[in-house]
Amino acid sequence: MQLKTILRDLWIMRDEMRKKPTTAGGPERKKLRRRQTKSYIAPEQPYSPPEQQQSQWANMPPELLYDVIQRVEEAETSWPARRDVVACASVCRSWREITKEIVKTPEQCGLLTFPISLKQPGPRDSLIQCFIQRERETSTYRLFLGLSPALSGDMSKLLLTARKLRRATSTEFVISLAADEFSRASNTYVGKLRSNFLGSKFTIYDSQHPHGSAIQTSQRSHKKMNSKHVPKVSAGSYNVGTVSYELNILRTRGPRRMQCMMQSIPISAVQEGGVAPTPTEGSVAPTPTDFEDCRNRQTSPSPVSQGKKLFDNLSCGSPRLDLEHDDMGDPLILKNKAPRWHEQLQCWCLNFRGRVTVASVKNFQLVAAAEPSQNVSAAEQEKAILQFGKIGKDIFTMDYRYPLSAFQAFGICLSSFDTKPACE
């Protein structure tokens, strides 16, 4: 009887063992693996974009909205309080359009509000005071809006940043709106500065056409013509200015002698009633439409492409798209303001009106160089359009006025940081 009980228990145990998987690769595990490897394919459904939600402030009456933004604009005259004006433009599209109508250009108000202000000329009767901070370890140069780090402190506003890159045959300064983004594919890319092999000539390249969208629209009628056969044009291909340093082979004493040719600014801008190009639409970063205009400008015949380019001997680096001078006239040329020799200090001196405190070969003041036939008054030729000087070990001041913009002035000052042993 006991033996039968034992045999029955053994048969029950065998049946239970057959029901359970004996190894890790049993049938249950294999079925689970087959289920996991099958991919789920969702049925095709038409895509329906989400509805754009309008802000509740977008329905404000235009008259009331205009009055509110105008009062904010009149009440704020400095950073960081001026951030409220930028915040108003960021609410919605209707607020942004009205803010653009109320906020004036730097030429009229002397203030920098939006990124496009960095491409617009400064005020006529005063200087916009900025300072440049240099970082030797990273070869980075930052442009701030303010008097100096000690006086401005947290009130300083970062305008532009440049990173110095050494190439085999040249030196480049990539200029960006961000503090740590220097890719040319980024929306923060503004332009660059490139030198020749000797470091005696520099070319300023802009990422957008300096004359604004009004000139670009004249080229859009040829978009569809040969669009597939036109090579791509990268950003920063507009040659807007050239800085040339005179070689000092005899090693004579004195500051560096430099000459700046602003190919995007006519000489008539410094005449009485003259106007400099002022972009008013679009952002600082390039757009696909700008690339199309660049391609059309290459394919369309022009007197510049057919004949000899004006001032070709001052251009340097790889060939780029030069601006057409037929409609603009003679370009503006800036030169060093002649310093005077101080007998007591035994050095060359310029009147920087307290903005420069350290003697340096990099210090300079630029004034307009005009011929008698160009009808530029003597008083206008004595005004300093751009002055740059040293106030600390790695701190420099940069003050500019009409017809230069902050971007153009920053590019000229960056050329002074490159080593030029043959020019000193």
Coordinates of N, CA and C in Angstrom, one line a residue, residues 192-360:
K192 N 32.0 88.1 -39.7 CA 33.3 87.8 -39.4 C 34.3 88.8 -39.9
L193 N 35.5 88.7 -39.4 CA 36.6 89.6 -39.8 C 37.8 88.6 -40.2
R194 N 38.3 88.9 -41.4 CA 39.4 88.0 -41.9 C 40.6 88.9 -42.4
S195 N 41.8 88.4 -42.0 CA 43.0 89.1 -42.4 C 43.7 88.4 -43.5
N196 N 44.7 89.1 -44.1 CA 45.5 88.5 -45.1 C 46.7 87.8 -44.4
F197 N 47.7 87.3 -45.2 CA 48.7 86.5 -44.7 C 49.6 87.4 -43.8
L198 N 49.9 88.6 -44.1 CA 50.8 89.5 -43.3 C 50.1 90.1 -42.1
G199 N 48.8 90.1 -42.1 CA 48.0 90.7 -41.1 C 48.0 92.2 -41.2
S200 N 48.2 92.8 -42.4 CA 48.1 94.2 -42.6 C 46.8 94.7 -43.2
K201 N 46.0 93.7 -43.7 CA 44.7 94.1 -44.3 C 43.6 93.1 -43.7
F202 N 42.5 93.7 -43.4 CA 41.4 93.0 -42.8 C 40.1 93.3 -43.6
T203 N 39.2 92.3 -43.8 CA 38.0 92.5 -44.5 C 36.8 92.1 -43.5
I204 N 35.8 93.0 -43.4 CA 34.7 92.7 -42.6 C 33.6 92.2 -43.5
Y205 N 33.1 91.0 -43.1 CA 32.0 90.3 -43.9 C 30.7 90.3 -43.0
D206 N 29.6 90.7 -43.6 CA 28.3 90.8 -43.0 C 27.5 89.5 -43.4
S207 N 26.7 89.0 -42.5 CA 25.9 87.9 -42.8 C 24.6 88.3 -43.6
Q208 N 24.3 89.6 -43.7 CA 23.2 90.1 -44.4 C 23.6 91.3 -45.3
H209 N 22.8 91.6 -46.3 CA 23.0 92.7 -47.1 C 22.8 94.0 -46.2
P210 N 23.8 94.9 -46.1 CA 23.7 96.0 -45.2 C 22.6 97.0 -45.7
H211 N 22.2 97.0 -46.9 CA 21.2 98.0 -47.4 C 19.8 97.5 -47.1
G212 N 19.6 96.4 -46.5 CA 18.2 96.0 -46.1 C 17.5 95.2 -47.2
S213 N 16.3 94.9 -46.9 CA 15.5 94.1 -47.8 C 15.0 94.8 -49.0
A214 N 15.1 96.2 -49.0 CA 14.5 96.9 -50.1 C 15.3 96.7 -51.4
I215 N 16.6 96.5 -51.2 CA 17.4 96.2 -52.4 C 17.3 94.8 -52.8
Q216 N 17.1 93.9 -51.8 CA 17.1 92.5 -52.1 C 15.8 92.1 -52.9
T217 N 14.7 92.9 -52.7 CA 13.5 92.5 -53.4 C 13.6 92.8 -54.9
S218 N 14.5 93.6 -55.3 CA 14.6 93.8 -56.7 C 15.2 92.6 -57.4
Q219 N 15.8 91.7 -56.7 CA 16.4 90.6 -57.3 C 15.6 89.3 -57.2
R220 N 14.4 89.4 -56.6 CA 13.6 88.2 -56.4 C 12.8 87.8 -57.6
S221 N 12.8 88.7 -58.6 CA 12.0 88.3 -59.8 C 12.8 87.3 -60.6
H222 N 14.1 87.0 -60.3 CA 14.9 86.0 -61.1 C 15.1 84.8 -60.3
K223 N 14.2 84.5 -59.3 CA 14.4 83.3 -58.4 C 14.4 82.0 -59.2
K224 N 13.4 81.9 -60.1 CA 13.1 80.6 -60.7 C 14.0 80.4 -61.9
M225 N 14.9 81.3 -62.2 CA 15.7 81.1 -63.4 C 17.1 80.5 -63.0
N226 N 17.3 79.3 -63.5 CA 18.5 78.5 -63.2 C 18.8 78.4 -61.7
S227 N 17.8 78.0 -61.0 CA 18.0 77.9 -59.5 C 18.7 76.6 -59.2
K228 N 18.7 75.6 -60.1 CA 19.3 74.3 -59.8 C 20.8 74.4 -60.1
H229 N 21.2 75.3 -60.9 CA 22.6 75.3 -61.4 C 23.5 76.3 -60.7
V230 N 22.9 77.0 -59.7 CA 23.6 78.1 -59.0 C 24.3 77.5 -57.8
P231 N 25.6 77.7 -57.5 CA 26.2 77.2 -56.3 C 25.7 77.8 -55.1
K232 N 25.8 77.1 -54.0 CA 25.3 77.6 -52.7 C 26.3 78.7 -52.2
V233 N 25.7 79.7 -51.6 CA 26.4 80.8 -51.0 C 26.3 80.8 -49.5
S234 N 27.4 80.7 -48.8 CA 27.3 80.6 -47.3 C 27.1 82.0 -46.7
A235 N 26.7 82.0 -45.4 CA 26.5 83.2 -44.7 C 27.7 84.0 -44.5
G236 N 27.6 85.3 -44.4 CA 28.7 86.2 -44.1 C 29.5 86.4 -45.4
S237 N 28.9 86.6 -46.5 CA 29.6 86.8 -47.8 C 29.5 88.2 -48.3
Y238 N 29.0 89.2 -47.5 CA 28.9 90.5 -48.0 C 30.1 91.3 -47.4
N239 N 30.9 91.8 -48.3 CA 32.1 92.6 -48.0 C 31.6 94.0 -47.7
V240 N 31.6 94.4 -46.4 CA 31.1 95.8 -46.1 C 32.2 96.7 -45.7
G241 N 33.4 96.3 -45.5 CA 34.5 97.2 -45.1 C 35.8 96.5 -45.1
T242 N 36.9 97.4 -45.3 CA 38.2 96.9 -45.3 C 39.1 97.8 -44.5
V243 N 39.9 97.2 -43.6 CA 40.8 97.9 -42.7 C 42.2 97.6 -43.2
S244 N 43.0 98.6 -43.5 CA 44.3 98.5 -44.0 C 45.3 99.2 -43.1
Y245 N 46.4 98.5 -42.7 CA 47.4 99.1 -41.9 C 48.7 99.3 -42.7
E246 N 49.3 100.5 -42.6 CA 50.5 100.8 -43.3 C 51.7 100.2 -42.7
L247 N 52.5 99.6 -43.6 CA 53.7 98.9 -43.1 C 54.7 99.9 -42.6
N248 N 55.3 99.6 -41.5 CA 56.3 100.5 -40.8 C 57.6 99.8 -41.0
I249 N 58.2 99.9 -42.2 CA 59.4 99.2 -42.4 C 60.6 99.9 -41.8
L250 N 60.5 101.2 -41.7 CA 61.6 102.0 -41.2 C 61.6 102.1 -39.6
R251 N 60.5 101.5 -39.1 CA 60.4 101.5 -37.6 C 60.3 102.9 -37.0
T252 N 59.6 103.8 -37.6 CA 59.5 105.1 -37.1 C 58.5 105.1 -35.9
R253 N 58.7 106.1 -35.0 CA 57.9 106.2 -33.8 C 56.6 106.8 -34.1
G254 N 55.6 106.3 -33.4 CA 54.2 106.8 -33.6 C 53.2 105.7 -33.5
P255 N 51.9 106.1 -33.5 CA 50.9 105.0 -33.5 C 50.7 104.4 -34.8
R256 N 50.0 103.3 -34.8 CA 49.7 102.6 -36.1 C 49.0 103.5 -37.1
R257 N 49.3 103.4 -38.3 CA 48.6 104.2 -39.3 C 47.7 103.2 -40.0
M258 N 46.4 103.6 -40.0 CA 45.4 102.7 -40.5 C 44.4 103.5 -41.4
Q259 N 43.8 102.8 -42.3 CA 42.8 103.4 -43.2 C 41.6 102.4 -43.3
C260 N 40.4 102.9 -43.2 CA 39.2 102.0 -43.3 C 38.3 102.5 -44.4
M261 N 38.0 101.6 -45.3 CA 37.1 101.8 -46.4 C 35.8 101.1 -46.2
M262 N 34.8 101.9 -45.9 CA 33.5 101.3 -45.6 C 32.7 101.2 -46.9
Q263 N 32.7 100.1 -47.5 CA 32.1 99.9 -48.9 C 30.6 99.9 -48.8
S264 N 30.0 99.8 -47.7 CA 28.6 99.8 -47.6 C 28.0 101.2 -47.2
I265 N 28.9 102.1 -47.0 CA 28.5 103.5 -46.5 C 29.0 104.5 -47.6
P266 N 28.2 105.3 -48.2 CA 28.6 106.3 -49.1 C 29.3 107.5 -48.4
I267 N 30.1 108.2 -49.1 CA 30.7 109.4 -48.5 C 29.7 110.5 -48.2
S268 N 28.6 110.4 -48.9 CA 27.5 111.4 -48.7 C 26.9 111.3 -47.4
A269 N 27.1 110.2 -46.7 CA 26.5 110.0 -45.3 C 27.0 111.1 -44.3
V270 N 28.2 111.5 -44.5 CA 28.8 112.5 -43.6 C 28.6 113.9 -44.1
Q271 N 28.0 114.1 -45.2 CA 27.7 115.4 -45.7 C 26.4 115.9 -45.0
E272 N 26.1 117.2 -45.2 CA 25.0 117.8 -44.6 C 23.7 117.2 -45.2
G273 N 22.9 116.6 -44.4 CA 21.7 116.0 -44.9 C 21.9 114.6 -45.5
G274 N 23.1 114.0 -45.4 CA 23.3 112.7 -45.9 C 22.7 111.6 -45.1
V275 N 22.5 110.5 -45.8 CA 21.8 109.3 -45.2 C 22.7 108.1 -45.4
A276 N 22.8 107.3 -44.3 CA 23.6 106.0 -44.4 C 22.6 104.9 -44.5
P277 N 22.9 103.8 -45.1 CA 22.0 102.6 -45.2 C 21.6 102.2 -43.8
T278 N 20.3 102.0 -43.5 CA 19.7 101.6 -42.2 C 18.8 100.4 -42.4
P279 N 19.2 99.2 -42.2 CA 18.3 98.1 -42.2 C 17.2 98.2 -41.2
T280 N 15.9 98.0 -41.5 CA 14.8 98.1 -40.6 C 14.0 96.8 -40.5
E281 N 14.2 95.9 -41.4 CA 13.4 94.7 -41.3 C 14.3 93.5 -41.2
G282 N 13.7 92.4 -40.7 CA 14.4 91.1 -40.6 C 15.3 91.1 -39.3
S283 N 15.9 90.0 -39.1 CA 16.7 89.8 -38.0 C 18.2 89.8 -38.4
V284 N 19.1 89.8 -37.4 CA 20.5 89.8 -37.7 C 20.9 88.5 -38.4
A285 N 20.3 87.4 -38.0 CA 20.7 86.1 -38.6 C 20.2 85.9 -40.0
P286 N 20.9 85.2 -40.9 CA 20.5 85.1 -42.3 C 19.2 84.2 -42.4
T287 N 18.5 84.4 -43.5 CA 17.3 83.6 -43.8 C 17.4 82.9 -45.1
P288 N 16.6 81.9 -45.4 CA 16.7 81.3 -46.7 C 16.5 82.2 -47.9
T289 N 15.7 83.3 -47.6 CA 15.4 84.2 -48.7 C 16.7 85.0 -49.0
D290 N 17.5 85.3 -48.0 CA 18.8 86.0 -48.3 C 19.7 85.1 -49.1
F291 N 19.7 83.8 -48.9 CA 20.5 82.9 -49.7 C 20.1 82.9 -51.1
E292 N 18.8 83.0 -51.4 CA 18.3 83.0 -52.7 C 18.7 84.3 -53.4
D293 N 18.6 85.4 -52.7 CA 19.1 86.7 -53.3 C 20.5 86.7 -53.6
C294 N 21.3 86.0 -52.7 CA 22.8 85.9 -53.0 C 23.0 85.2 -54.3
R295 N 22.3 84.1 -54.5 CA 22.5 83.3 -55.8 C 22.1 84.1 -57.0
N296 N 20.9 84.8 -56.8 CA 20.5 85.6 -58.0 C 21.4 86.8 -58.3
R297 N 22.1 87.3 -57.3 CA 23.0 88.4 -57.5 C 24.3 87.9 -58.2
Q298 N 24.6 86.6 -58.0 CA 25.7 86.1 -58.7 C 25.4 85.8 -60.2
T299 N 24.2 85.4 -60.5 CA 23.9 85.0 -61.9 C 23.5 86.2 -62.7
S300 N 22.9 87.3 -62.1 CA 22.5 88.5 -62.8 C 23.8 89.3 -63.2
P301 N 23.8 89.7 -64.5 CA 25.0 90.5 -64.9 C 25.0 91.9 -64.3
S302 N 26.1 92.4 -64.0 CA 26.2 93.7 -63.4 C 27.5 94.3 -63.8
P303 N 27.7 95.6 -63.8 CA 28.9 96.3 -64.2 C 30.1 95.8 -63.3
V304 N 29.8 95.5 -62.0 CA 30.9 95.1 -61.2 C 31.5 93.7 -61.6
S305 N 30.6 92.8 -62.0 CA 31.1 91.5 -62.4 C 31.7 91.5 -63.7
Q306 N 31.3 92.4 -64.6 CA 31.8 92.5 -65.9 C 33.1 93.2 -66.0
G307 N 33.3 94.2 -65.2 CA 34.5 95.0 -65.3 C 35.3 94.9 -64.1
K308 N 36.3 95.8 -63.9 CA 37.2 95.7 -62.8 C 36.5 96.3 -61.6
K309 N 36.6 95.6 -60.4 CA 35.9 96.0 -59.2 C 36.7 97.2 -58.6
L310 N 35.9 98.0 -57.9 CA 36.4 99.2 -57.3 C 37.2 98.8 -56.1
F311 N 38.4 99.4 -56.0 CA 39.3 99.2 -54.8 C 39.6 97.7 -54.6
D312 N 39.9 97.0 -55.7 CA 40.1 95.5 -55.6 C 41.4 95.2 -54.8
N313 N 42.3 96.2 -54.8 CA 43.6 95.9 -54.2 C 43.5 95.9 -52.7
L314 N 42.4 96.3 -52.1 CA 42.3 96.3 -50.6 C 41.5 95.1 -50.1
S315 N 41.0 94.3 -51.0 CA 40.3 93.1 -50.6 C 41.3 92.0 -50.3
C316 N 40.9 91.1 -49.4 CA 41.8 90.1 -49.0 C 41.0 88.8 -48.7
G317 N 41.6 87.7 -48.6 CA 41.0 86.4 -48.3 C 40.3 85.8 -49.6
S318 N 39.4 84.9 -49.3 CA 38.8 84.2 -50.5 C 37.8 85.2 -51.2
P319 N 37.5 85.0 -52.4 CA 36.6 85.9 -53.1 C 35.2 85.8 -52.6
R320 N 34.6 87.0 -52.4 CA 33.3 87.1 -51.8 C 32.5 88.0 -52.7
L321 N 31.2 88.2 -52.3 CA 30.3 89.1 -53.0 C 30.6 90.5 -52.6
D322 N 31.1 91.3 -53.4 CA 31.3 92.7 -53.1 C 30.1 93.5 -53.4
L323 N 29.9 94.6 -52.7 CA 28.7 95.4 -52.9 C 28.9 96.3 -54.1
E324 N 27.8 96.6 -54.8 CA 27.8 97.4 -56.0 C 27.9 98.9 -55.6
H325 N 28.8 99.6 -56.3 CA 29.1 101.0 -55.9 C 28.5 101.9 -57.0
D326 N 27.9 101.4 -58.0 CA 27.4 102.3 -59.0 C 26.3 103.2 -58.5
D327 N 25.4 102.7 -57.7 CA 24.3 103.4 -57.2 C 24.7 104.2 -55.9
M328 N 25.7 103.7 -55.2 CA 26.0 104.3 -53.9 C 26.9 105.4 -54.1
G329 N 27.8 105.5 -55.0 CA 28.8 106.5 -55.2 C 30.1 106.2 -54.5
D330 N 30.9 107.2 -54.2 CA 32.2 106.9 -53.5 C 32.0 106.4 -52.1
P331 N 32.7 105.4 -51.7 CA 32.6 104.9 -50.3 C 33.2 105.8 -49.3
L332 N 32.8 105.6 -48.1 CA 33.3 106.4 -47.0 C 34.7 105.9 -46.6
I333 N 35.7 106.7 -46.4 CA 37.0 106.4 -46.0 C 37.3 107.0 -44.7
L334 N 37.8 106.2 -43.8 CA 38.2 106.7 -42.4 C 39.7 106.6 -42.3
K335 N 40.3 107.6 -41.6 CA 41.7 107.6 -41.4 C 42.0 107.9 -39.9
N336 N 43.2 107.7 -39.5 CA 43.6 108.1 -38.2 C 43.6 109.6 -38.0
K337 N 43.1 110.0 -36.9 CA 43.2 111.4 -36.5 C 44.7 111.7 -36.1
A338 N 45.2 112.7 -36.6 CA 46.7 113.0 -36.4 C 46.9 113.3 -34.9
P339 N 47.8 112.6 -34.3 CA 48.1 112.9 -32.9 C 49.1 114.0 -32.8
R340 N 49.3 114.5 -31.6 CA 50.3 115.5 -31.3 C 51.4 115.0 -30.4
W341 N 52.6 115.4 -30.5 CA 53.7 115.0 -29.6 C 53.7 115.8 -28.4
H342 N 53.6 115.2 -27.2 CA 53.6 115.9 -25.9 C 55.1 115.9 -25.4
E343 N 55.6 117.1 -25.3 CA 57.0 117.2 -24.9 C 57.3 116.7 -23.5
Q344 N 56.4 117.0 -22.6 CA 56.6 116.6 -21.2 C 56.4 115.1 -21.0
L345 N 55.4 114.5 -21.6 CA 55.2 113.1 -21.5 C 56.0 112.3 -22.4
Q346 N 56.6 112.9 -23.4 CA 57.4 112.2 -24.4 C 56.7 111.1 -25.1
C347 N 55.5 111.4 -25.6 CA 54.6 110.4 -26.3 C 53.6 111.1 -27.2
W348 N 53.0 110.3 -28.1 CA 52.0 110.8 -28.9 C 50.7 110.8 -28.2
C349 N 49.9 111.9 -28.3 CA 48.7 112.1 -27.5 C 47.5 112.4 -28.3
L350 N 46.4 111.9 -28.0 CA 45.1 112.2 -28.6 C 44.1 112.6 -27.4
N351 N 43.1 113.4 -27.7 CA 42.2 113.8 -26.7 C 41.0 112.8 -26.8
F352 N 41.0 111.9 -25.9 CA 39.9 110.9 -25.8 C 38.8 111.3 -24.8
R353 N 39.0 112.5 -24.2 CA 38.0 113.1 -23.3 C 37.7 112.2 -22.1
G354 N 38.8 111.6 -21.5 CA 38.8 110.8 -20.3 C 38.4 109.4 -20.5
R355 N 38.2 108.9 -21.7 CA 37.8 107.6 -22.0 C 38.9 106.6 -22.1
V356 N 40.1 107.1 -22.2 CA 41.3 106.2 -22.3 C 42.3 106.7 -21.3
T357 N 42.8 105.7 -20.5 CA 43.7 106.0 -19.4 C 45.1 105.3 -19.5
V358 N 45.3 104.4 -20.4 CA 46.5 103.7 -20.6 C 47.1 103.9 -22.0
A359 N 48.4 104.2 -22.1 CA 49.0 104.4 -23.4 C 49.2 103.1 -24.0
S360 N 48.9 103.0 -25.3 CA 49.0 101.8 -26.1 C 49.1 102.1 -27.5

